[in-house]
Structure formats: structure tokens, C-alpha cells
């Protein structure tokens, strides 16, 4: 089965307001709903999971009932753990509790605050994850990337042609990701905040899907202004 | 003396239209003028150079006469070489022809297509370049950066805390940059398309100035939509 996993665990402190950024309005609907609808449209996804901070579970249920009532039965809300990977692990446990353990379960994980994911990205993730087990959606680095050890001077400038910016979706064979996550020590869990990084650390090949410069992550008030401009153009 | 160098050499083929992107309108004026005005406002800059493709020299002269006639005497247009560094070298030669050779000449180079440079960035560049001789304006990498050797799978995920995206201004002691550029072989010149990279390759320390996520580079039609949104908000 194919599961979409919308990562909406952010508590939103960086935006300064009270509402986490995934609940702020974008073209008249909350960002998380805007994002969720992209996955609902796909047609190749069986069930939908939303990883969320317990404090916002009730609001999320209300938003689903208000905006996408016809799909509500297929949308499952799971309360998050202490960090992104812990939240993802809670979702994995919920999926296995609901639909059983299988080597043929795949999860397409996506940031709730990246509302401009396209059908092409979602479909490429689904195709590639069935072949390779782990997929990261990336764009070639637009700016030159520099490395600084001390934050004050340039330490190195890696070859730009090899550098990519990682976005989401990130997709995984569910069993593979679970086994890999469970193999981590507590120290490793504290450091490996990105699921693709877990795979790379364990020498599991991660295949690249094609992202887009428009697939921005809304993390600051300025991003929301930019997102509004993109949404109105779309 | 302090020289602003606006790098406007792009021929603009990536945008699809006929006009290079630095001439497209942003809030009613060409992007290059929008950018130039930021430097004209600074008050700490002595002279202004614009590096440009020979085919657009006449248009650039017209735009200066139309939009910033009072500053026209301090603005010098220099035709570009084959690539970014060759253009920069032409500007260096023009500065030395116009104002003599000096160890106390500093250039603040900036992309014409980054119109949202701030006074703070320009001033920090001026302060730092007098101390260190080479400055790059950067922001901490927002997305996770991944490295891929083959463009198909992830090769490595460097520690995100050490990764920065390089923007402009990039600022240099003029003599230092000239000597370093002249020390390059033709093969090195072909590869080292970024002036900061030249310094790093020759073990010259490059100091970091603080950029901004808003300091975007307009390279695609989508970027222009985003730029319009930022400009209207500003």
C-alpha cells in the first residue's frame, strides 16, 4: 500500500504568532489543507497520515471536517514524538497497527509547510520508492554552497555541480525505514534529524527525485508573502 | 577608494524572452536600476562600475540617463569579457586606468539581478573588506544540502550547520584580487567562475558577511513573480 505522511509537527515558534505556520491561511485555506489536497488529488495513494503536535490535534480534526469532509475516513491523525524522526516513527507504528506489517508498504513523507509539491513529484516518488526503497526530492543548488567551520570565514567551496538542496517528499519502504530507525543508538537519534540522513549513514542508497524552486518551505513571515505570490500565479 | 561593481553581464537566455533579466521591470523600473539605486543610496561609495555585455551598452546608457541622471557622471559602463571573472578583470583594469593603482582600492561586487541587497549588507561588506581583503555574503543553508556525484543517488549529506548559501555582494581589495586572478592558469580560469573561489583556492581568507533569504537572485520567470511580491511588501 501507498501512504502519504504529512509532517505537520511544527509548533511554529519561528513565525512569532500563536498559530504554527502550517495553519496560517494561504489563498483562503490553511497551508496544511492546501498541501494535503495535493496528495488527495493524486489517485495512487491509499491512505493519509498527518503527524501533529498533540496540542493541535483537535484543530486539525476540525479543519479536515471543514475542508475535506469526503476524504475524512482515509485521513489519520497521529500525535508526534519529540522530534521529526520520532514523529515519523509514531506514524510508522500507527500504519502497522491499522494495516498490518508488510514489505510492500511505502510512505511518501512531506512537509506540511511545502504547499507547492506537484503531482509530478508525488508520482516520481511513488515510482522510484518501489524500485529503490528510499527517495529524496532535490533541486540543483541554485546559489554557490560554501562550507564554514567557524561561521566567520570560508573553509571550503565544494564543486557546485555536485550540490543539491534537499526538499520533500522523501519516500521510503516502510519496513526498511523502521528497521534502520530501530538500529540507531540514542546518540545517533539525537543527531540524525533527517530520515534520508539515517539511510545514508547506514549505507542504504537514496535515489533522487526532481524537485522545483517553487517547492518552497514556509518558515518565516517573508516566506508566506512569497507563497501567496506563487499561489496566486498558479 | 570604494567602488561598487554591478555585474550585469548576463545575456538572459534562461528567461526565454529577448531582454536579459537585469532589464526586466520590477515595480516600474528595470531590475538593474533598482539594484544600482541601493548602492547610490549608501553614501560610502566613491564610484560605480557596471560590467555589461557589449550588445546592451547603449540601452544601459539610456537607462542611466532616464532613471539616475544626477549620478551619471559617477557611473562607468565597462564591456564584459567571456565569463564573470573576465568581466570583473575588465572592470579592475578600467578602475586602475581611471583612478590609478592603489593598495587602498576596494570593490564591492554585486549581481545586477539581486535587487534586494540592503544597506546593512553593503556597509558590512565595506567594513569587513577593509580588514580582511575578501568578503562573501552568505546565509545559513535553509534546506538540507546533499551531495551527489552521479546526479541519481545521494553520495553524502554534509553537516547542515556548516553549510551556507553564497550570495553577493562579494568584496575584495582590488590589488589582492588582481594579483590572484593574474596568477591563474587558463585551465584554472575556466573552472574558477566565482571570485571567492579564486581566493579560497589560493588560501586567501574570505570573511563572511550576513546575507538574507530575501536577497534572491532573479534567474527564472518564477523568480520575477517572487521578486514582485517582495518589492511590493518592501
GROMACS .gro file of C-alpha atoms in nm:
model
  468
    1UNK     CA    1   0.000   0.000   0.000
    2UNK     CA    2   0.099   0.361  -0.056
    3UNK     CA    3   0.068   0.603   0.237
    4UNK     CA    4   0.107   0.979   0.228
    5UNK     CA    5   0.254   1.113   0.552
    6UNK     CA    6   0.213   1.487   0.606
    7UNK     CA    7   0.461   1.609   0.865
    8UNK     CA    8   0.279   1.887   1.050
    9UNK     CA    9   0.452   1.860   1.387
   10UNK     CA   10   0.599   2.211   1.394
   11UNK     CA   11   0.498   2.424   1.690
   12UNK     CA   12   0.561   2.734   1.482
   13UNK     CA   13   0.760   2.947   1.726
   14UNK     CA   14   0.976   3.092   1.446
   15UNK     CA   15   0.683   3.285   1.292
   16UNK     CA   16   0.626   3.487   1.608
   17UNK     CA   17   0.248   3.442   1.604
   18UNK     CA   18   0.042   3.196   1.804
   19UNK     CA   19  -0.065   2.965   1.522
   20UNK     CA   20   0.200   2.727   1.385
   21UNK     CA   21   0.280   2.813   1.023
   22UNK     CA   22   0.106   2.507   0.880
   23UNK     CA   23  -0.227   2.654   0.998
   24UNK     CA   24  -0.180   3.004   0.854
   25UNK     CA   25  -0.405   3.094   0.561
   26UNK     CA   26  -0.284   3.062   0.201
   27UNK     CA   27  -0.541   3.162  -0.061
   28UNK     CA   28  -0.820   3.126   0.191
   29UNK     CA   29  -0.732   2.786   0.333
   30UNK     CA   30  -0.480   2.667   0.593
   31UNK     CA   31  -0.140   2.573   0.445
   32UNK     CA   32  -0.171   2.212   0.572
   33UNK     CA   33  -0.501   2.168   0.386
   34UNK     CA   34  -0.355   2.323   0.070
   35UNK     CA   35  -0.073   2.067   0.093
   36UNK     CA   36  -0.297   1.773   0.185
   37UNK     CA   37  -0.520   1.838  -0.116
   38UNK     CA   38  -0.224   1.785  -0.349
   39UNK     CA   39  -0.190   1.430  -0.217
   40UNK     CA   40  -0.567   1.369  -0.215
   41UNK     CA   41  -0.570   1.459  -0.587
   42UNK     CA   42  -0.301   1.205  -0.680
   43UNK     CA   43  -0.519   0.895  -0.711
   44UNK     CA   44  -0.235   0.649  -0.640
   45UNK     CA   45  -0.232   0.687  -0.262
   46UNK     CA   46  -0.432   0.452  -0.040
   47UNK     CA   47  -0.433   0.628   0.299
   48UNK     CA   48  -0.321   0.959   0.450
   49UNK     CA   49  -0.146   1.018   0.784
   50UNK     CA   50  -0.079   1.352   0.948
   51UNK     CA   51   0.188   1.372   1.219
   52UNK     CA   52   0.099   1.653   1.456
   53UNK     CA   53   0.177   1.811   1.791
   54UNK     CA   54  -0.085   1.686   2.044
   55UNK     CA   55  -0.188   2.044   2.120
   56UNK     CA   56  -0.315   2.096   1.765
   57UNK     CA   57  -0.492   1.761   1.712
   58UNK     CA   58  -0.839   1.898   1.774
   59UNK     CA   59  -0.789   2.192   1.534
   60UNK     CA   60  -0.660   1.953   1.267
   61UNK     CA   61  -0.972   1.736   1.305
   62UNK     CA   62  -1.190   2.044   1.265
   63UNK     CA   63  -1.002   2.157   0.954
   64UNK     CA   64  -1.041   1.815   0.791
   65UNK     CA   65  -1.415   1.812   0.870
   66UNK     CA   66  -1.450   2.163   0.728
   67UNK     CA   67  -1.233   2.145   0.415
   68UNK     CA   68  -1.208   1.781   0.302
   69UNK     CA   69  -1.503   1.601   0.468
   70UNK     CA   70  -1.539   1.345   0.187
   71UNK     CA   71  -1.186   1.217   0.248
   72UNK     CA   72  -1.201   1.224   0.628
   73UNK     CA   73  -1.229   0.845   0.660
   74UNK     CA   74  -0.893   0.795   0.489
   75UNK     CA   75  -0.710   1.063   0.689
   76UNK     CA   76  -0.549   0.956   1.016
   77UNK     CA   77  -0.406   1.197   1.271
   78UNK     CA   78  -0.108   1.073   1.475
   79UNK     CA   79   0.044   1.263   1.765
   80UNK     CA   80   0.412   1.338   1.726
   81UNK     CA   81   0.716   1.242   1.930
   82UNK     CA   82   0.993   1.470   2.047
   83UNK     CA   83   1.144   1.535   1.704
   84UNK     CA   84   1.081   1.477   1.336
   85UNK     CA   85   1.205   1.118   1.327
   86UNK     CA   86   1.023   1.025   1.648
   87UNK     CA   87   0.703   1.162   1.492
   88UNK     CA   88   0.770   0.961   1.177
   89UNK     CA   89   0.825   0.651   1.388
   90UNK     CA   90   0.490   0.706   1.564
   91UNK     CA   91   0.325   0.723   1.221
   92UNK     CA   92   0.500   0.402   1.114
   93UNK     CA   93   0.367   0.226   1.425
   94UNK     CA   94   0.018   0.360   1.357
   95UNK     CA   95   0.025   0.241   0.994
   96UNK     CA   96   0.131  -0.110   1.101
   97UNK     CA   97  -0.136  -0.115   1.372
   98UNK     CA   98  -0.402  -0.009   1.121
   99UNK     CA   99  -0.293  -0.203   0.809
  100UNK     CA  100  -0.056  -0.473   0.928
  101UNK     CA  101   0.315  -0.531   0.875
  102UNK     CA  102   0.417  -0.569   0.510
  103UNK     CA  103   0.729  -0.542   0.296
  104UNK     CA  104   0.504  -0.373   0.038
  105UNK     CA  105   0.411  -0.065   0.241
  106UNK     CA  106   0.557   0.262   0.113
  107UNK     CA  107   0.540   0.605   0.275
  108UNK     CA  108   0.561   0.933   0.086
  109UNK     CA  109   0.655   1.181   0.362
  110UNK     CA  110   0.610   1.552   0.303
  111UNK     CA  111   0.642   1.879   0.494
  112UNK     CA  112   0.301   2.033   0.564
  113UNK     CA  113   0.465   2.372   0.500
  114UNK     CA  114   0.567   2.290   0.140
  115UNK     CA  115   0.231   2.352  -0.027
  116UNK     CA  116   0.366   2.368  -0.385
  117UNK     CA  117   0.452   2.000  -0.422
  118UNK     CA  118   0.338   1.888  -0.770
  119UNK     CA  119   0.162   1.574  -0.897
  120UNK     CA  120   0.479   1.500  -1.094
  121UNK     CA  121   0.691   1.500  -0.778
  122UNK     CA  122   0.446   1.278  -0.593
  123UNK     CA  123   0.424   1.031  -0.883
  124UNK     CA  124   0.801   1.020  -0.935
  125UNK     CA  125   0.844   0.950  -0.563
  126UNK     CA  126   0.595   0.663  -0.581
  127UNK     CA  127   0.763   0.512  -0.889
  128UNK     CA  128   1.117   0.542  -0.753
  129UNK     CA  129   1.047   0.424  -0.397
  130UNK     CA  130   0.907   0.095  -0.526
  131UNK     CA  131   1.238   0.033  -0.702
  132UNK     CA  132   1.493   0.176  -0.462
  133UNK     CA  133   1.335   0.186  -0.115
  134UNK     CA  134   1.448   0.540  -0.034
  135UNK     CA  135   1.392   0.863  -0.229
  136UNK     CA  136   1.484   1.226  -0.168
  137UNK     CA  137   1.339   1.513  -0.373
  138UNK     CA  138   1.609   1.765  -0.462
  139UNK     CA  139   1.695   2.064  -0.679
  140UNK     CA  140   2.044   2.154  -0.802
  141UNK     CA  141   2.187   2.413  -0.561
  142UNK     CA  142   2.097   2.750  -0.706
  143UNK     CA  143   2.347   2.953  -0.508
  144UNK     CA  144   2.709   2.852  -0.468
  145UNK     CA  145   2.735   2.650  -0.147
  146UNK     CA  146   3.019   2.729   0.086
  147UNK     CA  147   3.135   2.547   0.396
  148UNK     CA  148   3.243   2.732   0.710
  149UNK     CA  149   3.368   2.556   1.021
  150UNK     CA  150   3.364   2.866   1.242
  151UNK     CA  151   3.082   3.070   1.085
  152UNK     CA  152   3.326   3.358   1.025
  153UNK     CA  153   3.542   3.256   0.727
  154UNK     CA  154   3.506   3.024   0.429
  155UNK     CA  155   3.659   2.680   0.491
  156UNK     CA  156   3.583   2.526   0.151
  157UNK     CA  157   3.373   2.575  -0.161
  158UNK     CA  158   3.259   2.234  -0.282
  159UNK     CA  159   3.201   2.180  -0.655
  160UNK     CA  160   2.860   2.335  -0.722
  161UNK     CA  161   2.770   2.076  -0.986
  162UNK     CA  162   2.759   1.809  -0.712
  163UNK     CA  163   2.549   2.006  -0.464
  164UNK     CA  164   2.171   1.982  -0.429
  165UNK     CA  165   1.914   2.128  -0.195
  166UNK     CA  166   1.700   1.862  -0.033
  167UNK     CA  167   1.325   1.923  -0.024
  168UNK     CA  168   1.039   1.682   0.036
  169UNK     CA  169   0.869   1.444  -0.046
  170UNK     CA  170   1.109   1.191   0.100
  171UNK     CA  171   0.982   0.840   0.043
  172UNK     CA  172   1.068   0.506   0.196
  173UNK     CA  173   0.987   0.140   0.203
  174UNK     CA  174   0.824   0.135   0.545
  175UNK     CA  175   0.992  -0.183   0.673
  176UNK     CA  176   1.332  -0.064   0.558
  177UNK     CA  177   1.297   0.271   0.734
  178UNK     CA  178   1.162   0.111   1.052
  179UNK     CA  179   1.448  -0.139   1.075
  180UNK     CA  180   1.701   0.132   1.009
  181UNK     CA  181   1.548   0.368   1.266
  182UNK     CA  182   1.540   0.093   1.529
  183UNK     CA  183   1.908   0.021   1.466
  184UNK     CA  184   2.004   0.372   1.581
  185UNK     CA  185   2.153   0.442   1.923
  186UNK     CA  186   2.001   0.724   2.130
  187UNK     CA  187   2.302   0.940   2.042
  188UNK     CA  188   2.251   0.876   1.671
  189UNK     CA  189   1.880   0.953   1.704
  190UNK     CA  190   1.967   1.289   1.855
  191UNK     CA  191   2.185   1.380   1.556
  192UNK     CA  192   2.006   1.220   1.261
  193UNK     CA  193   1.710   1.454   1.233
  194UNK     CA  194   1.650   1.375   0.867
  195UNK     CA  195   1.521   1.034   0.756
  196UNK     CA  196   1.734   1.034   0.438
  197UNK     CA  197   2.038   1.100   0.654
  198UNK     CA  198   1.958   0.785   0.852
  199UNK     CA  199   1.966   0.585   0.530
  200UNK     CA  200   2.289   0.744   0.407
  201UNK     CA  201   2.456   0.679   0.745
  202UNK     CA  202   2.360   0.312   0.715
  203UNK     CA  203   2.478   0.294   0.351
  204UNK     CA  204   2.129   0.249   0.212
  205UNK     CA  205   2.115   0.405  -0.139
  206UNK     CA  206   1.885   0.706  -0.162
  207UNK     CA  207   1.755   0.784  -0.512
  208UNK     CA  208   1.696   1.143  -0.627
  209UNK     CA  209   1.358   1.271  -0.749
  210UNK     CA  210   1.326   1.606  -0.924
  211UNK     CA  211   1.208   1.894  -0.707
  212UNK     CA  212   1.137   2.254  -0.800
  213UNK     CA  213   1.245   2.602  -0.694
  214UNK     CA  214   0.876   2.672  -0.639
  215UNK     CA  215   0.852   2.388  -0.383
  216UNK     CA  216   0.942   2.629  -0.104
  217UNK     CA  217   0.919   2.567   0.270
  218UNK     CA  218   0.726   2.830   0.461
  219UNK     CA  219   0.926   2.906   0.774
  220UNK     CA  220   0.928   3.287   0.803
  221UNK     CA  221   0.669   3.564   0.753
  222UNK     CA  222   0.859   3.659   0.434
  223UNK     CA  223   0.810   3.306   0.300
  224UNK     CA  224   0.435   3.343   0.344
  225UNK     CA  225   0.436   3.657   0.128
  226UNK     CA  226   0.631   3.471  -0.139
  227UNK     CA  227   0.397   3.171  -0.109
  228UNK     CA  228   0.094   3.395  -0.159
  229UNK     CA  229   0.252   3.529  -0.481
  230UNK     CA  230   0.320   3.174  -0.608
  231UNK     CA  231  -0.030   3.056  -0.513
  232UNK     CA  232  -0.199   3.346  -0.692
  233UNK     CA  233   0.007   3.277  -1.005
  234UNK     CA  234  -0.070   2.903  -1.003
  235UNK     CA  235   3.858   5.444  -0.269
  236UNK     CA  236   3.544   5.233  -0.258
  237UNK     CA  237   3.396   5.114  -0.588
  238UNK     CA  238   3.062   4.943  -0.640
  239UNK     CA  239   3.074   4.694  -0.927
  240UNK     CA  240   2.736   4.583  -1.060
  241UNK     CA  241   2.773   4.260  -1.256
  242UNK     CA  242   2.515   4.288  -1.535
  243UNK     CA  243   2.685   4.073  -1.798
  244UNK     CA  244   2.412   3.810  -1.828
  245UNK     CA  245   2.271   3.768  -2.177
  246UNK     CA  246   1.949   3.639  -2.027
  247UNK     CA  247   1.885   3.333  -2.239
  248UNK     CA  248   1.741   3.140  -1.944
  249UNK     CA  249   1.433   3.364  -1.917
  250UNK     CA  250   1.315   3.281  -2.269
  251UNK     CA  251   1.240   3.642  -2.366
  252UNK     CA  252   1.458   3.881  -2.562
  253UNK     CA  253   1.559   4.116  -2.282
  254UNK     CA  254   1.818   3.989  -2.034
  255UNK     CA  255   1.666   3.957  -1.688
  256UNK     CA  256   1.853   4.257  -1.544
  257UNK     CA  257   1.647   4.480  -1.776
  258UNK     CA  258   1.304   4.338  -1.695
  259UNK     CA  259   1.072   4.568  -1.499
  260UNK     CA  260   1.037   4.541  -1.122
  261UNK     CA  261   0.794   4.791  -0.968
  262UNK     CA  262   0.813   5.006  -1.279
  263UNK     CA  263   1.189   5.024  -1.321
  264UNK     CA  264   1.447   4.785  -1.470
  265UNK     CA  265   1.594   4.539  -1.219
  266UNK     CA  266   1.948   4.674  -1.277
  267UNK     CA  267   1.837   5.028  -1.188
  268UNK     CA  268   1.652   4.901  -0.878
  269UNK     CA  269   1.979   4.735  -0.772
  270UNK     CA  270   2.204   5.027  -0.866
  271UNK     CA  271   1.993   5.268  -0.660
  272UNK     CA  272   2.066   5.063  -0.345
  273UNK     CA  273   2.436   5.138  -0.392
  274UNK     CA  274   2.377   5.502  -0.488
  275UNK     CA  275   2.191   5.544  -0.159
  276UNK     CA  276   2.479   5.413   0.054
  277UNK     CA  277   2.688   5.732   0.079
  278UNK     CA  278   3.018   5.548   0.141
  279UNK     CA  279   3.088   5.456  -0.220
  280UNK     CA  280   3.304   5.679  -0.441
  281UNK     CA  281   3.237   5.548  -0.793
  282UNK     CA  282   3.012   5.293  -0.966
  283UNK     CA  283   3.103   5.046  -1.240
  284UNK     CA  284   2.863   4.831  -1.439
  285UNK     CA  285   3.003   4.526  -1.620
  286UNK     CA  286   2.786   4.456  -1.922
  287UNK     CA  287   2.760   4.259  -2.246
  288UNK     CA  288   2.864   4.494  -2.535
  289UNK     CA  289   2.527   4.441  -2.705
  290UNK     CA  290   2.343   4.610  -2.418
  291UNK     CA  291   2.578   4.902  -2.353
  292UNK     CA  292   2.362   5.155  -2.536
  293UNK     CA  293   2.046   5.050  -2.353
  294UNK     CA  294   2.230   5.075  -2.020
  295UNK     CA  295   2.340   5.429  -2.104
  296UNK     CA  296   1.982   5.524  -2.187
  297UNK     CA  297   1.851   5.375  -1.863
  298UNK     CA  298   2.106   5.567  -1.655
  299UNK     CA  299   2.015   5.892  -1.835
  300UNK     CA  300   1.647   5.824  -1.777
  301UNK     CA  301   1.642   5.694  -1.417
  302UNK     CA  302   1.951   5.831  -1.237
  303UNK     CA  303   2.071   6.130  -1.442
  304UNK     CA  304   2.214   6.313  -1.140
  305UNK     CA  305   2.456   6.027  -1.072
  306UNK     CA  306   2.550   5.960  -1.434
  307UNK     CA  307   2.896   6.119  -1.401
  308UNK     CA  308   2.996   5.867  -1.135
  309UNK     CA  309   2.863   5.562  -1.321
  310UNK     CA  310   3.102   5.388  -1.563
  311UNK     CA  311   2.995   5.118  -1.806
  312UNK     CA  312   3.256   4.853  -1.889
  313UNK     CA  313   3.210   4.587  -2.156
  314UNK     CA  314   3.241   4.232  -2.027
  315UNK     CA  315   3.478   3.951  -2.113
  316UNK     CA  316   3.388   3.593  -2.189
  317UNK     CA  317   3.282   3.499  -1.836
  318UNK     CA  318   3.214   3.651  -1.497
  319UNK     CA  319   3.576   3.672  -1.385
  320UNK     CA  320   3.694   3.807  -1.721
  321UNK     CA  321   3.428   4.079  -1.691
  322UNK     CA  322   3.543   4.154  -1.339
  323UNK     CA  323   3.903   4.175  -1.462
  324UNK     CA  324   3.799   4.424  -1.734
  325UNK     CA  325   3.637   4.637  -1.462
  326UNK     CA  326   3.953   4.618  -1.249
  327UNK     CA  327   4.160   4.740  -1.546
  328UNK     CA  328   3.912   5.024  -1.608
  329UNK     CA  329   3.923   5.132  -1.242
  330UNK     CA  330   4.303   5.142  -1.246
  331UNK     CA  331   4.301   5.334  -1.575
  332UNK     CA  332   4.052   5.586  -1.433
  333UNK     CA  333   4.176   5.621  -1.075
  334UNK     CA  334   4.528   5.479  -1.067
  335UNK     CA  335   4.679   5.175  -0.898
  336UNK     CA  336   4.643   5.169  -0.520
  337UNK     CA  337   4.655   4.918  -0.236
  338UNK     CA  338   4.361   5.112  -0.089
  339UNK     CA  339   4.109   5.045  -0.366
  340UNK     CA  340   3.820   4.818  -0.265
  341UNK     CA  341   3.548   4.676  -0.489
  342UNK     CA  342   3.203   4.576  -0.368
  343UNK     CA  343   3.083   4.344  -0.648
  344UNK     CA  344   2.714   4.260  -0.674
  345UNK     CA  345   2.479   4.072  -0.908
  346UNK     CA  346   2.254   4.313  -1.101
  347UNK     CA  347   1.978   4.052  -1.059
  348UNK     CA  348   1.984   4.062  -0.675
  349UNK     CA  349   1.778   4.380  -0.626
  350UNK     CA  350   1.705   4.321  -0.255
  351UNK     CA  351   2.055   4.386  -0.123
  352UNK     CA  352   2.027   4.601   0.189
  353UNK     CA  353   2.223   4.899   0.319
  354UNK     CA  354   2.331   4.678   0.608
  355UNK     CA  355   2.485   4.422   0.372
  356UNK     CA  356   2.665   4.690   0.171
  357UNK     CA  357   2.801   4.857   0.485
  358UNK     CA  358   2.911   4.530   0.643
  359UNK     CA  359   3.093   4.443   0.319
  360UNK     CA  360   3.274   4.777   0.321
  361UNK     CA  361   3.375   4.740   0.687
  362UNK     CA  362   3.493   4.381   0.652
  363UNK     CA  363   3.679   4.416   0.323
  364UNK     CA  364   3.900   4.689   0.467
  365UNK     CA  365   4.007   4.446   0.739
  366UNK     CA  366   4.022   4.115   0.558
  367UNK     CA  367   4.063   4.186   0.185
  368UNK     CA  368   3.796   3.936   0.073
  369UNK     CA  369   3.431   3.909   0.180
  370UNK     CA  370   3.145   3.680   0.078
  371UNK     CA  371   2.782   3.749   0.175
  372UNK     CA  372   2.610   3.428   0.286
  373UNK     CA  373   2.303   3.284   0.457
  374UNK     CA  374   2.293   2.958   0.652
  375UNK     CA  375   2.165   2.687   0.418
  376UNK     CA  376   1.790   2.673   0.463
  377UNK     CA  377   1.737   2.334   0.308
  378UNK     CA  378   1.948   2.032   0.390
  379UNK     CA  379   2.231   2.020   0.137
  380UNK     CA  380   2.311   1.685  -0.019
  381UNK     CA  381   2.599   1.585  -0.240
  382UNK     CA  382   2.554   1.360  -0.542
  383UNK     CA  383   2.839   1.250  -0.765
  384UNK     CA  384   2.620   1.098  -1.036
  385UNK     CA  385   2.304   1.311  -1.008
  386UNK     CA  386   2.099   0.996  -0.940
  387UNK     CA  387   2.173   0.895  -0.580
  388UNK     CA  388   2.289   1.068  -0.263
  389UNK     CA  389   2.665   1.043  -0.210
  390UNK     CA  390   2.687   1.234   0.119
  391UNK     CA  391   2.490   1.467   0.343
  392UNK     CA  392   2.732   1.720   0.494
  393UNK     CA  393   2.658   1.866   0.837
  394UNK     CA  394   2.395   2.133   0.774
  395UNK     CA  395   2.529   2.360   1.047
  396UNK     CA  396   2.847   2.416   0.842
  397UNK     CA  397   2.674   2.484   0.509
  398UNK     CA  398   2.594   2.832   0.376
  399UNK     CA  399   2.448   2.965   0.053
  400UNK     CA  400   2.670   3.224  -0.109
  401UNK     CA  401   2.502   3.541  -0.236
  402UNK     CA  402   2.650   3.877  -0.326
  403UNK     CA  403   2.795   4.135  -0.253
  404UNK     CA  404   3.138   3.980  -0.272
  405UNK     CA  405   3.404   4.236  -0.188
  406UNK     CA  406   3.777   4.247  -0.244
  407UNK     CA  407   4.086   4.454  -0.205
  408UNK     CA  408   4.138   4.534  -0.573
  409UNK     CA  409   4.516   4.472  -0.583
  410UNK     CA  410   4.477   4.143  -0.400
  411UNK     CA  411   4.210   4.018  -0.640
  412UNK     CA  412   4.404   4.134  -0.946
  413UNK     CA  413   4.725   3.960  -0.838
  414UNK     CA  414   4.534   3.645  -0.756
  415UNK     CA  415   4.347   3.646  -1.086
  416UNK     CA  416   4.667   3.700  -1.283
  417UNK     CA  417   4.826   3.404  -1.102
  418UNK     CA  418   4.568   3.166  -1.251
  419UNK     CA  419   4.645   2.935  -1.542
  420UNK     CA  420   4.399   2.929  -1.835
  421UNK     CA  421   4.269   2.594  -1.707
  422UNK     CA  422   4.210   2.740  -1.363
  423UNK     CA  423   4.036   3.043  -1.512
  424UNK     CA  424   3.797   2.810  -1.695
  425UNK     CA  425   3.699   2.639  -1.370
  426UNK     CA  426   3.710   2.920  -1.112
  427UNK     CA  427   3.397   3.108  -1.215
  428UNK     CA  428   3.349   3.265  -0.872
  429UNK     CA  429   3.590   3.529  -0.742
  430UNK     CA  430   3.566   3.400  -0.384
  431UNK     CA  431   3.658   3.056  -0.511
  432UNK     CA  432   3.976   3.204  -0.660
  433UNK     CA  433   4.070   3.336  -0.315
  434UNK     CA  434   3.988   3.009  -0.139
  435UNK     CA  435   4.194   2.813  -0.394
  436UNK     CA  436   4.491   3.041  -0.324
  437UNK     CA  437   4.442   3.011   0.054
  438UNK     CA  438   4.337   3.375   0.093
  439UNK     CA  439   4.095   3.401   0.389
  440UNK     CA  440   3.741   3.505   0.288
  441UNK     CA  441   3.534   3.664   0.564
  442UNK     CA  442   3.158   3.610   0.587
  443UNK     CA  443   2.904   3.894   0.580
  444UNK     CA  444   2.541   3.835   0.671
  445UNK     CA  445   2.302   3.795   0.376
  446UNK     CA  446   1.927   3.747   0.377
  447UNK     CA  447   1.673   3.500   0.242
  448UNK     CA  448   1.512   3.799   0.072
  449UNK     CA  449   1.835   3.873  -0.122
  450UNK     CA  450   1.721   3.646  -0.404
  451UNK     CA  451   1.874   3.614  -0.750
  452UNK     CA  452   1.628   3.657  -1.036
  453UNK     CA  453   1.708   3.383  -1.288
  454UNK     CA  454   1.369   3.238  -1.387
  455UNK     CA  455   1.024   3.382  -1.467
  456UNK     CA  456   0.907   3.239  -1.132
  457UNK     CA  457   1.176   3.439  -0.952
  458UNK     CA  458   1.041   3.758  -1.106
  459UNK     CA  459   0.695   3.685  -0.964
  460UNK     CA  460   0.851   3.630  -0.621
  461UNK     CA  461   1.060   3.947  -0.660
  462UNK     CA  462   0.749   4.147  -0.741
  463UNK     CA  463   0.587   4.022  -0.420
  464UNK     CA  464   0.895   4.114  -0.213
  465UNK     CA  465   0.923   4.457  -0.379
  466UNK     CA  466   0.557   4.539  -0.313
  467UNK     CA  467   0.594   4.442   0.051
  468UNK     CA  468   0.914   4.644   0.099
   0.00000   0.00000   0.00000
